[in-house]
Structure formats: C-alpha cells, structure tokens
Tab-separated table of C-alpha atoms and ligand atoms in Angstrom:
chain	number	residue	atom	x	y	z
A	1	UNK	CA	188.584	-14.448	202.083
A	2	UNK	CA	188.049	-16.324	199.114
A	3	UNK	CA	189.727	-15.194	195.784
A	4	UNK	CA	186.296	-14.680	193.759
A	5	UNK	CA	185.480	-11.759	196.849
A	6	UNK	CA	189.089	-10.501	196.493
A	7	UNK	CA	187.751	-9.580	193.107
A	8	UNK	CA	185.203	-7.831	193.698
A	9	UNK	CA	186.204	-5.596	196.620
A	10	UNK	CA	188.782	-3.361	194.969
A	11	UNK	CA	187.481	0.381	195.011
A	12	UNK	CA	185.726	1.950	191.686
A	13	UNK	CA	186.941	5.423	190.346
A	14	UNK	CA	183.617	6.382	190.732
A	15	UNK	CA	183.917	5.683	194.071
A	16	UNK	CA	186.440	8.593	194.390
A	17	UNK	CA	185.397	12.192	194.928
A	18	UNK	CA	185.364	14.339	191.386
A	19	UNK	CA	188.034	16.974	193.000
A	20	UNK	CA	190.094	14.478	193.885
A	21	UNK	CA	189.910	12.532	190.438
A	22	UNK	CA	190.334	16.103	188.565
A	23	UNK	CA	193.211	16.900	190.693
A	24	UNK	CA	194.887	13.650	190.049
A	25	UNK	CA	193.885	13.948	185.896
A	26	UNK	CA	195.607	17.768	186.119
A	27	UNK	CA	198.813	16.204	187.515
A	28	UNK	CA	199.176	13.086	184.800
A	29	UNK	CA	198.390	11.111	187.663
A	30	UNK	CA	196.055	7.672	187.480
A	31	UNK	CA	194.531	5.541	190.583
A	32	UNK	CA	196.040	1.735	189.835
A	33	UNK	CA	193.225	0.043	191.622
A	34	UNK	CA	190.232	0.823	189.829
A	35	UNK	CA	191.841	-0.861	186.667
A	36	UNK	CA	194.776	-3.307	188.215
A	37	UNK	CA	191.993	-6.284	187.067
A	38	UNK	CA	191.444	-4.816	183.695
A	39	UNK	CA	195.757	-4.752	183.010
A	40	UNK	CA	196.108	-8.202	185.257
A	41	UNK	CA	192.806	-10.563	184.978
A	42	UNK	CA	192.706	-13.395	186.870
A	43	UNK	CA	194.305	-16.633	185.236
A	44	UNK	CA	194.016	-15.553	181.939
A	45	UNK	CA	194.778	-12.645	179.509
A	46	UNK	CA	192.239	-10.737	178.093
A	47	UNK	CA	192.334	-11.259	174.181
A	48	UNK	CA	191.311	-8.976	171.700
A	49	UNK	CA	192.239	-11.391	168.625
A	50	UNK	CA	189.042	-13.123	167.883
A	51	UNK	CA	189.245	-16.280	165.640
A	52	UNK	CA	188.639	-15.266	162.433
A	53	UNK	CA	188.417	-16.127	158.408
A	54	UNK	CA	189.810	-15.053	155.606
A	55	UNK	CA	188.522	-17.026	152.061
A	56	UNK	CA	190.709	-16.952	149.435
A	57	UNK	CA	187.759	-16.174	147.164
A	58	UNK	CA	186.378	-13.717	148.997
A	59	UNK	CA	189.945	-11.390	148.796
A	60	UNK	CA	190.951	-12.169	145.372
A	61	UNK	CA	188.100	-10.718	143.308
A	62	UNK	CA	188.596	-7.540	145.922
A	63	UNK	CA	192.628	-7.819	145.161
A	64	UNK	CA	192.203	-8.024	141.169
A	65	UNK	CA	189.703	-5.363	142.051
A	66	UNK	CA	192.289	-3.465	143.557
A	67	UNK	CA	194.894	-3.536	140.364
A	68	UNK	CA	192.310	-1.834	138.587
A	69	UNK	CA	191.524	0.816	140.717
A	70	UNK	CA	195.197	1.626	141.943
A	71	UNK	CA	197.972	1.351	139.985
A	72	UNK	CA	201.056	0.066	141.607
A	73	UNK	CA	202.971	3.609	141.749
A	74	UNK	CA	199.939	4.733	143.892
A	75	UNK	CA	199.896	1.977	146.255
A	76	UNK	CA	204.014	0.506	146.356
A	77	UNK	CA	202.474	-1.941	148.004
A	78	UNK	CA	198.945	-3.330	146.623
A	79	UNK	CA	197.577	-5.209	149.567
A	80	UNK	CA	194.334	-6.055	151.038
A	81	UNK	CA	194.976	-6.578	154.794
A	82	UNK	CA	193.698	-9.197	156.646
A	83	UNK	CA	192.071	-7.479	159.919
A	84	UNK	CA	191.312	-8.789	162.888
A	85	UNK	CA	187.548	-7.493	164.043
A	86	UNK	CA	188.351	-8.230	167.563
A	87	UNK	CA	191.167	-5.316	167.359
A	88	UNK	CA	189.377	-3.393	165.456
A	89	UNK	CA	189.985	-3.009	161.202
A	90	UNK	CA	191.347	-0.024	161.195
A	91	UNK	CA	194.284	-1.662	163.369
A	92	UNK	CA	195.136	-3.901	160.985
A	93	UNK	CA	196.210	-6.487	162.649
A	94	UNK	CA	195.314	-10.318	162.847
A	95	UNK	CA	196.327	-10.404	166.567
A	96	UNK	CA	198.645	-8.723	169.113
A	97	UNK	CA	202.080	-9.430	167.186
A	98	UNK	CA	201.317	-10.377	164.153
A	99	UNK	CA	199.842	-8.651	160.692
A	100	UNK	CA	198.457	-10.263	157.194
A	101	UNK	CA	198.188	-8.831	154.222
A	102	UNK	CA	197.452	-10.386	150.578
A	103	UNK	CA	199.319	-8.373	147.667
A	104	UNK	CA	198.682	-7.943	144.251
A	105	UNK	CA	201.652	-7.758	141.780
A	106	UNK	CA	200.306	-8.091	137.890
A	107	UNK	CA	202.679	-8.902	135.169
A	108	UNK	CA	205.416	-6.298	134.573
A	109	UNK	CA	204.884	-4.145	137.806
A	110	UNK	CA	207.423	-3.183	140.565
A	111	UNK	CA	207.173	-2.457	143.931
A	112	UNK	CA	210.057	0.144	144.605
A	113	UNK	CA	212.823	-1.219	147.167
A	114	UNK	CA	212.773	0.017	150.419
A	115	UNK	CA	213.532	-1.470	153.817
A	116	UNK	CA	211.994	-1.231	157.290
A	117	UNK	CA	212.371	-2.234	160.776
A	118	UNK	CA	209.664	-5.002	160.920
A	119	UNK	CA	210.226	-8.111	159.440
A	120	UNK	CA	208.163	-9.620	156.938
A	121	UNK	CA	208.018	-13.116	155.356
A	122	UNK	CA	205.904	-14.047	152.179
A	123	UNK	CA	204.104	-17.062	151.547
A	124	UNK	CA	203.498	-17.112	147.755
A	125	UNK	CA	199.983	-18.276	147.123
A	126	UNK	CA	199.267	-18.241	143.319
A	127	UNK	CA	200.985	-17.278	139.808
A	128	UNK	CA	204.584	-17.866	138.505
A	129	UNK	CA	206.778	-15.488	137.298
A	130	UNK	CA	207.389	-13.042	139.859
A	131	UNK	CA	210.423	-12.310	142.352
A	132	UNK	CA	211.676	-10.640	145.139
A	133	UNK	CA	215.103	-9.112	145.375
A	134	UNK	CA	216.713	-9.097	149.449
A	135	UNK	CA	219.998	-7.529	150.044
A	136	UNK	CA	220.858	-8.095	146.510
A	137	UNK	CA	219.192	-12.173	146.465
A	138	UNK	CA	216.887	-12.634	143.140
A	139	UNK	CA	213.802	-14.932	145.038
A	140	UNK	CA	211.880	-16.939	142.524
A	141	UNK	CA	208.460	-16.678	143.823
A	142	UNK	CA	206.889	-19.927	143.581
A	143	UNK	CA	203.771	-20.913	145.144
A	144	UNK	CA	204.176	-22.147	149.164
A	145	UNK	CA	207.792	-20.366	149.134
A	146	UNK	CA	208.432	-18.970	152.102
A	147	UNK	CA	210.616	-15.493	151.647
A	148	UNK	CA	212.152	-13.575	154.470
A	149	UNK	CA	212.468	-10.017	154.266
A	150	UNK	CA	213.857	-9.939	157.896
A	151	UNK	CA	214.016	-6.357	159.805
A	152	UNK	CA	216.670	-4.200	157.701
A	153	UNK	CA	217.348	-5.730	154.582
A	154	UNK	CA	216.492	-4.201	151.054
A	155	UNK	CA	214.025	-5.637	149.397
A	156	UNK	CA	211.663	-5.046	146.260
A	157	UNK	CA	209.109	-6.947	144.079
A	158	UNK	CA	209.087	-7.647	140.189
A	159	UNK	CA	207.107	-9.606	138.098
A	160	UNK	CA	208.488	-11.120	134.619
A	161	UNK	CA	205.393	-13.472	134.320
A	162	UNK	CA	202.180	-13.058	132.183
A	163	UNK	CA	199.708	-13.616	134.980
A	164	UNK	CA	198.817	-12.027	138.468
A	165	UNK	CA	200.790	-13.237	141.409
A	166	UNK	CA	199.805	-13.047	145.040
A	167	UNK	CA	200.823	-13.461	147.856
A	168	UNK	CA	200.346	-13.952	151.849
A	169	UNK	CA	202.571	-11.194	154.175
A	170	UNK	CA	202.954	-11.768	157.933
A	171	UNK	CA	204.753	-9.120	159.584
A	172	UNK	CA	205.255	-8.376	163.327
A	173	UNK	CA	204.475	-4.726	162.748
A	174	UNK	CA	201.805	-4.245	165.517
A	175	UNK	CA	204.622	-5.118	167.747
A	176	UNK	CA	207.043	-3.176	166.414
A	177	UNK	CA	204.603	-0.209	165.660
A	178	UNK	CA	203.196	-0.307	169.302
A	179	UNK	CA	207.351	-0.275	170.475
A	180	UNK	CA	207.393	3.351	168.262
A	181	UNK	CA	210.293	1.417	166.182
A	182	UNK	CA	208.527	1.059	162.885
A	183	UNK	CA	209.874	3.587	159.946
A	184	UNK	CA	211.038	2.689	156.586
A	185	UNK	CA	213.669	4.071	154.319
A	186	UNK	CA	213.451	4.593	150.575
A	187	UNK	CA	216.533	3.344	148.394
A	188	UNK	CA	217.878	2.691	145.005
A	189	UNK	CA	217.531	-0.974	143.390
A	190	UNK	CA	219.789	-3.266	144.583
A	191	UNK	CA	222.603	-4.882	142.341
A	192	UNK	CA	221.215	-8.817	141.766
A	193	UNK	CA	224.531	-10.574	143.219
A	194	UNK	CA	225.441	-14.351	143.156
A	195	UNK	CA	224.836	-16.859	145.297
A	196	UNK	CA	221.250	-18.185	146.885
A	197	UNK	CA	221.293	-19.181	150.213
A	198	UNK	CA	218.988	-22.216	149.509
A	199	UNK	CA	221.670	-23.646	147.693
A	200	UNK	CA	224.301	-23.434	151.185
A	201	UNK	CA	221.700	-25.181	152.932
A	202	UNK	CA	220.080	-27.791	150.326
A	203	UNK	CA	220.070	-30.548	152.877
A	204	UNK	CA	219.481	-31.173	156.437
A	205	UNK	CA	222.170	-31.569	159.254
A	206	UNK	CA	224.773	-30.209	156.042
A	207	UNK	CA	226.353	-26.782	156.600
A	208	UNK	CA	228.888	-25.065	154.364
A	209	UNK	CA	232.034	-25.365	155.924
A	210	UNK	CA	234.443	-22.639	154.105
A	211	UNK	CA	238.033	-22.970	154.758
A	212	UNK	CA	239.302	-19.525	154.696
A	213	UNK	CA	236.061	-17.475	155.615
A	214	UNK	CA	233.097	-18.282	157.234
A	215	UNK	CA	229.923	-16.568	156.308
A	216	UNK	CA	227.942	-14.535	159.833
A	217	UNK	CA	224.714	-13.060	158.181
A	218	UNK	CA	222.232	-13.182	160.214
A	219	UNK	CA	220.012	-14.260	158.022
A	220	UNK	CA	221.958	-17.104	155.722
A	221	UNK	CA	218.866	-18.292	153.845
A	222	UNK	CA	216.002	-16.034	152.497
A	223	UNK	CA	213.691	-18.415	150.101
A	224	UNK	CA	212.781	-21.757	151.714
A	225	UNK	CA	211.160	-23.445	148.688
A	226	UNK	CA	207.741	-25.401	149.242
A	227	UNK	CA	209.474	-28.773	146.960
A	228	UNK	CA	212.013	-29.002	149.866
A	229	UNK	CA	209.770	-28.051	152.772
A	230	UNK	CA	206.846	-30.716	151.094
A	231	UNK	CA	209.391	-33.542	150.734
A	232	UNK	CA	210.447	-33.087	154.214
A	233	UNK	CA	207.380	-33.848	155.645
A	234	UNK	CA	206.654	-36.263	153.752
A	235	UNK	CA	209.644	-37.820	154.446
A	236	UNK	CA	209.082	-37.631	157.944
A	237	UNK	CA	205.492	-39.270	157.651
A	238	UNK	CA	206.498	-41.542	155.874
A	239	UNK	CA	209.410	-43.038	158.459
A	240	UNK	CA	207.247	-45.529	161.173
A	241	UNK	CA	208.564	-43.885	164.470
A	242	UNK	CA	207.100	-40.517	163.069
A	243	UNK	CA	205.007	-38.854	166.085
A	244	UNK	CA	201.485	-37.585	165.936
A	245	UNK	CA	202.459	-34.641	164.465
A	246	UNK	CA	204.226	-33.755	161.266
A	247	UNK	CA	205.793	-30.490	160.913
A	248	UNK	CA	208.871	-28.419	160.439
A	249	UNK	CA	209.905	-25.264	161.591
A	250	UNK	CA	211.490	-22.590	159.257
A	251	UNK	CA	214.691	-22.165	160.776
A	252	UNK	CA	218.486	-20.291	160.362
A	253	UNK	CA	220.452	-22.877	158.875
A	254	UNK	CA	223.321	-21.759	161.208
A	255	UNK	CA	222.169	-21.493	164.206
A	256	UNK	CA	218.851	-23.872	164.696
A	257	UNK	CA	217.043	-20.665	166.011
A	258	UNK	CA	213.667	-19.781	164.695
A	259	UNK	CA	214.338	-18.184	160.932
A	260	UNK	CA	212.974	-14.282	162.462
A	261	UNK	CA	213.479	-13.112	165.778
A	262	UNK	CA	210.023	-12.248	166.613
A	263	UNK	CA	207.556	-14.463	164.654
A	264	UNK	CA	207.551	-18.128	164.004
A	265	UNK	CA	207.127	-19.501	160.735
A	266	UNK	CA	206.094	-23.890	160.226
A	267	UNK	CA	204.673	-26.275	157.976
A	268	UNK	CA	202.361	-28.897	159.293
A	269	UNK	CA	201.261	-32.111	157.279
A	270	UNK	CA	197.919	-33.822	158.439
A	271	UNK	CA	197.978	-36.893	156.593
A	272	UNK	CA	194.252	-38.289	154.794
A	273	UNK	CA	191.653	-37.614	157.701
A	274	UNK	CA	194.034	-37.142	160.449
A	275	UNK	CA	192.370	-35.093	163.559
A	276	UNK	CA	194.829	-33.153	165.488
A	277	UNK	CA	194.198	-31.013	169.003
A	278	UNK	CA	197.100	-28.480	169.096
A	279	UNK	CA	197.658	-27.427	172.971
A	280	UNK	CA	196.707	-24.256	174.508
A	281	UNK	CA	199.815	-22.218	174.375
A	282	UNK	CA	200.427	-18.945	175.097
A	283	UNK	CA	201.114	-17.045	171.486
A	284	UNK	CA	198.739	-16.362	168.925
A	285	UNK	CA	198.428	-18.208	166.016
A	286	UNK	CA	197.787	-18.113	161.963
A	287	UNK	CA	196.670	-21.004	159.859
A	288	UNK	CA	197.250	-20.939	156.117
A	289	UNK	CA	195.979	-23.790	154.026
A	290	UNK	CA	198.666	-24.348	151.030
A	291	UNK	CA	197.575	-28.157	150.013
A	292	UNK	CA	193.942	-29.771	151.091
A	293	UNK	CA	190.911	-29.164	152.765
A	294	UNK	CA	191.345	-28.421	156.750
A	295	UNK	CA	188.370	-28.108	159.441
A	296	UNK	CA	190.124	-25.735	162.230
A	297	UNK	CA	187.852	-25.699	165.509
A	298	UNK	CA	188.865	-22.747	167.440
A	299	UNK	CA	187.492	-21.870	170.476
A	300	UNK	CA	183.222	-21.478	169.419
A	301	UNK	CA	184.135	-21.164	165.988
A	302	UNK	CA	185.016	-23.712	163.355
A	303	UNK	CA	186.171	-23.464	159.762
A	304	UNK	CA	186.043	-25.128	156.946
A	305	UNK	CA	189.741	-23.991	155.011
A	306	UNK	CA	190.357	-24.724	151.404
A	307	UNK	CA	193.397	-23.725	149.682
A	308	UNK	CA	194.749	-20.091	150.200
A	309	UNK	CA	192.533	-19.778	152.895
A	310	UNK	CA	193.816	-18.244	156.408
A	311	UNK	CA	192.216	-17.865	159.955
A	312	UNK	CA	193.864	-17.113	163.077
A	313	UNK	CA	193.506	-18.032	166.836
A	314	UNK	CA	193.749	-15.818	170.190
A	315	UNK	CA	196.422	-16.911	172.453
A	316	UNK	CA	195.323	-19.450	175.466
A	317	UNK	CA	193.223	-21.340	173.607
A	318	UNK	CA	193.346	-25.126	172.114
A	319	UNK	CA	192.843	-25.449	168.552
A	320	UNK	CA	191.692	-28.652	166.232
A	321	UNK	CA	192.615	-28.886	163.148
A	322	UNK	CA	191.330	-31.875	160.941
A	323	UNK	CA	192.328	-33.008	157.642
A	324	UNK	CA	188.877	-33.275	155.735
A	325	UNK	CA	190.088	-35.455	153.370
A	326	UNK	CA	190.389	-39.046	153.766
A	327	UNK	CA	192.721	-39.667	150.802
A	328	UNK	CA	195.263	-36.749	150.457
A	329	UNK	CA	197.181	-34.982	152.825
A	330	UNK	CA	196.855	-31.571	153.643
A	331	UNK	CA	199.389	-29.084	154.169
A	332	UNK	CA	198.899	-25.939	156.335
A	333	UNK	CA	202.100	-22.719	156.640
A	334	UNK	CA	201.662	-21.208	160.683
A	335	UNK	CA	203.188	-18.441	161.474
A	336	UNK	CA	203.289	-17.836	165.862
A	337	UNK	CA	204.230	-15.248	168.247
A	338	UNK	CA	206.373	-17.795	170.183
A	339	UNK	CA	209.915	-16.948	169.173
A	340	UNK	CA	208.674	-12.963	171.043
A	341	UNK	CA	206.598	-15.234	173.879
A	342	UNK	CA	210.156	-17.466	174.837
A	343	UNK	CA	212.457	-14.576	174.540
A	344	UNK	CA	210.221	-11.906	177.190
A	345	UNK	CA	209.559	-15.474	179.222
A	346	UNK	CA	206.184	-15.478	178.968
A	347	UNK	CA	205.309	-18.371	176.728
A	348	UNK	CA	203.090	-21.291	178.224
A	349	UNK	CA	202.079	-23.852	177.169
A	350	UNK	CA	198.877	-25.422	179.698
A	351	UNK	CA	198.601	-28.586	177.222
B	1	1HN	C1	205.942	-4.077	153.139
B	1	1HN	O1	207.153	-3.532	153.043
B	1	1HN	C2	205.544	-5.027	152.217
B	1	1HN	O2	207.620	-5.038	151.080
B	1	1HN	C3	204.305	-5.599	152.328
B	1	1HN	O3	206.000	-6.129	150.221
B	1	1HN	C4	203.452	-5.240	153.338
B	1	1HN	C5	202.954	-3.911	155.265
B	1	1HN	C6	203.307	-2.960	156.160
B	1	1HN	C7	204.558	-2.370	156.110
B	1	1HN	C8	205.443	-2.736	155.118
B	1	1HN	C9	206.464	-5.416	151.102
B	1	1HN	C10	203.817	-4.286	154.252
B	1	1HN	C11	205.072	-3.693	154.173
C-alpha cells in the first residue's frame, strides 16, 4: 500500500456511532485514530507561527501612545506585544517558545522588581539613560545591549535619562506558561552591589581565575554590550579565513553553553550586499535589525527590515536574509528555540 493511501484510510469520528462517541466523551475517554495525523503529520510539523512583521514605526507611535494613556504604576510593565496572527493575538506569542514584547520606560519611571520563572533577555533599541537592576547588578541600558533576566533572578527597571527608552523582550513564556510553571513573585528593591560581570569576561578565551574562591552562578554575565559584540564581528570579518557567515552566539562565559537554557540569543553581521540562505532547521526563529537595511525572504513572504524592525520565521523552513546595502554592513540580534530543540532531541537541521 502506498504511504499517500495509508493516509487516507484511517477511520473518521464521524464514522463512529453517536452512543458510542457519547459514552466514550462521559468517561474522559478520546478515539486516537481519528486525530493521530492531526498530532503526527507526515514529514513535517504543523506550524502555527506564520512569518510575520513588526515595523519599528508602526509600534512606537502606539508605545509613546501607551505612556500617555497608562501610567507605569498601572501597567509595571508598559509593553506592546508582538503577536503572532498565526497563534492567534490574544496568545501573545511570536511562535511556539518564544514571546516579544516592546516596552516603554519614560524618564524617571520604575518598573517595580519582581522575579518569575521565565527568562527574559532585553535588547535595548533606542534612548540612553535607563537601567536594569538583576540580583543586585546596575545594567546600563545602551542601545543593542543584550540583558539577561534569566528564570529567578530579581530584576527591575529605572530610568535616570531625559528621553524615552525602549526596548525589545524575548521571553520563553509560552513554553513555560503551556508547562503550568509560569508565576511571579513581588519583592523589595534590591541593594545595587559591586562588581559587573562584563568586566570578568571582557575578552575572549580569558576567564577569571580566583585563587581562593571560584565564582558558580549560573548566570556569570548579565549585560553583553553591543561595542564588544560589534567589534567581534567585525573582527571576525575582517580575518581572510572568515566563513560565509559572521556571527556570535551569546554565551555563559563559564561554561560555553548557550547564555539561557531555553532560548538562543546571536548576532549576525552581513557585510555590504551580502545574500545569505540560512538552513531549514528545526526551531523557530526571530530577526531583529540593530544596524542596516535587511531583505528577509521567508517562506512566501519577504521583508524589507530597517532598524528596530523584527519578524519571525516558523520552524522547518529556510530563510534568506540579504544585506540591502552595498556599502555598510548590517547587523541583525536572533533569538532561537534551539538551546529547548537540542536538549528534548528534537532539533534538525535538513540544510
Ligand atoms: C516581565 O517581567 C518583563 O521584567 C517584561 O520587564 C515583559 C512579559 C511577560 C511576563 C513578564 C520585565 C514580561 C515580563
């Protein structure tokens, strides 16, 4: 029998008597067969996240928008989320693993400290003067700093500066809301202590070596500043064996691993009109333009990013991404569901 038959020949629930279906319904009991293609297609997964586009100038009129209408003690957090259609808005999420949000803090304003199971990361997109405090570390939010506020840790916002700052969240809380693990806990404001990880970990291959105590935080570095992250791609394009593809992946100092245990966070450098076909692979996938002007083909779609804009990509599905222009470089932040894909064993990658 060929497999394309096999497909078609598995039995319908209509085909079942109503007293039988009622009885099995009154008993929390399901029949497998009439859905085992729906759970398990053939080949490939069924994919809800639909590519989609977020312009930076559509959200921020709609964010400053937002700081009018709600003042920070009625929001905590003022954020516009970035929704995925294909899930449906009211989901909020961009795809399967992963949410996006765009916050809003003005000048003055604080976002009370808390911490939560999810982990978050921020990628600062615009203003100067703002900061986030994590388990005690004052971040300097600077724009294309990447913050973690891994699962756990304390963390809260502040702004010293004189104009709006916003910027780009990524969470894994569909996951970890769809696992029933996601709660929060209010707290008091955390003492500012010394010490910045960034400063342990200020060049590559270089790790603090303490004589007489060694530091085991999980999470040794919390603000991976954009200078550092910029000059090491460009120092990588720049050497003559450098392959096809520039980028760098956020990562725990100590360990090498991916810098959360869930998401994965990079920075990719397509240097003046460089075309480049990422592979199919298995996770799902967010593009954020922090330098340049990037064409991302995905699937039927195709956008045309400018800075601070973001799209996303389902899972299984190639994606092009093509540095428009043909004298500066661009410079895109990705976030990925592939540290979750390699540790269940279900990440592919079908080139
Ligand atoms: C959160 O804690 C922050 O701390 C931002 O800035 C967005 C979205 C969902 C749940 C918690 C923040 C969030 C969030």
């Amino acid at each position: 029998m060929q497999d394309q038959d096999r497909f078609d020949t598995l039995g319908r629930l209509e085909d079942l008597p109503q007293d039988y279906r009622d009885e099995l319904s009154s008993k929390n009991l399901v029949p497998l067969w009439p859905s085992l293609r729906a759970v398990l297609p053939p080949g490939t997964p069924a994919r809800k996240t639909q590519p989609t586009y977020w312009p930076y100038a559509a959200i921020k009129p709609l964010l400053l928008k937002a700081g009018e209408l709600t003042p920070i003690e009625k929001a905590e957090r003022r954020v516009l989320v970035l929704a995925n259609p294909g899930h449906g808005l009211e989901k909020m999420q961009a795809s399967a693993a992963m949410y996006l949000g765009m916050q809003l803090l003005l000048p003055g304003e604080l976002a009370p400290p808390h911490r939560h199971t999810p982990n978050a990361v921020r990628m600062v997109v615009e203003g100067e003067g703002a900061w986030t405090l994590v388990n005690g570390e004052k971040c300097p939010m600077q724009r294309g700093d990447l913050i973690l506020t891994p699962t756990g840790l304390w963390h809260e916002h502040g702004h010293d500066g004189e104009q709006p700052v916003i910027w780009l969240d990524v969470l894994d809380l569909p996951l970890v809301y769809y696992m029933e693990a996601s709660y929060h806990v209010e707290g008091p404001s955390q003492a500012v202590k010394a010490g910045e990880g960034v400063k342990s970990y200020a060049r590559g291959g270089l790790r603090p070596s303490p004589v007489f105590e060694r530091s085991n935080q999980a999470y040794p570095m919390l603000r991976y500043p954009w200078e550092d992250a910029r000059a090491a791609l460009l120092e990588m394009a720049s050497d003559a064996f450098a392959a096809e593809a520039v980028q760098i992946t956020y990562m725990q100092p100590e360990t090498g691993a991916d810098a959360q245990n869930i998401l994965g966070f990079y920075a990719l450098m397509l240097r003046p009109g460089q075309t480049l076909s990422l592979p199919a692979r298995s996770p799902a996938q967010v593009f954020h333009v922090i330098e340049g002007q990037v064409k991302a083909s995905i699937v039927d779609s195709s956008f045309t990013l400018s800075e601070a804009d973001t799209c996303c990509a389902p899972g299984y599905e190639k994606v092009t991404l093509s540095n428009l222009s043909a004298v500066q470089s661009a410079f895109v932040f990705i976030a990925d569901e592939s540290p979750l894909h390699r540790k269940l064993g279900v990440y592919e990658n079908r080139g």
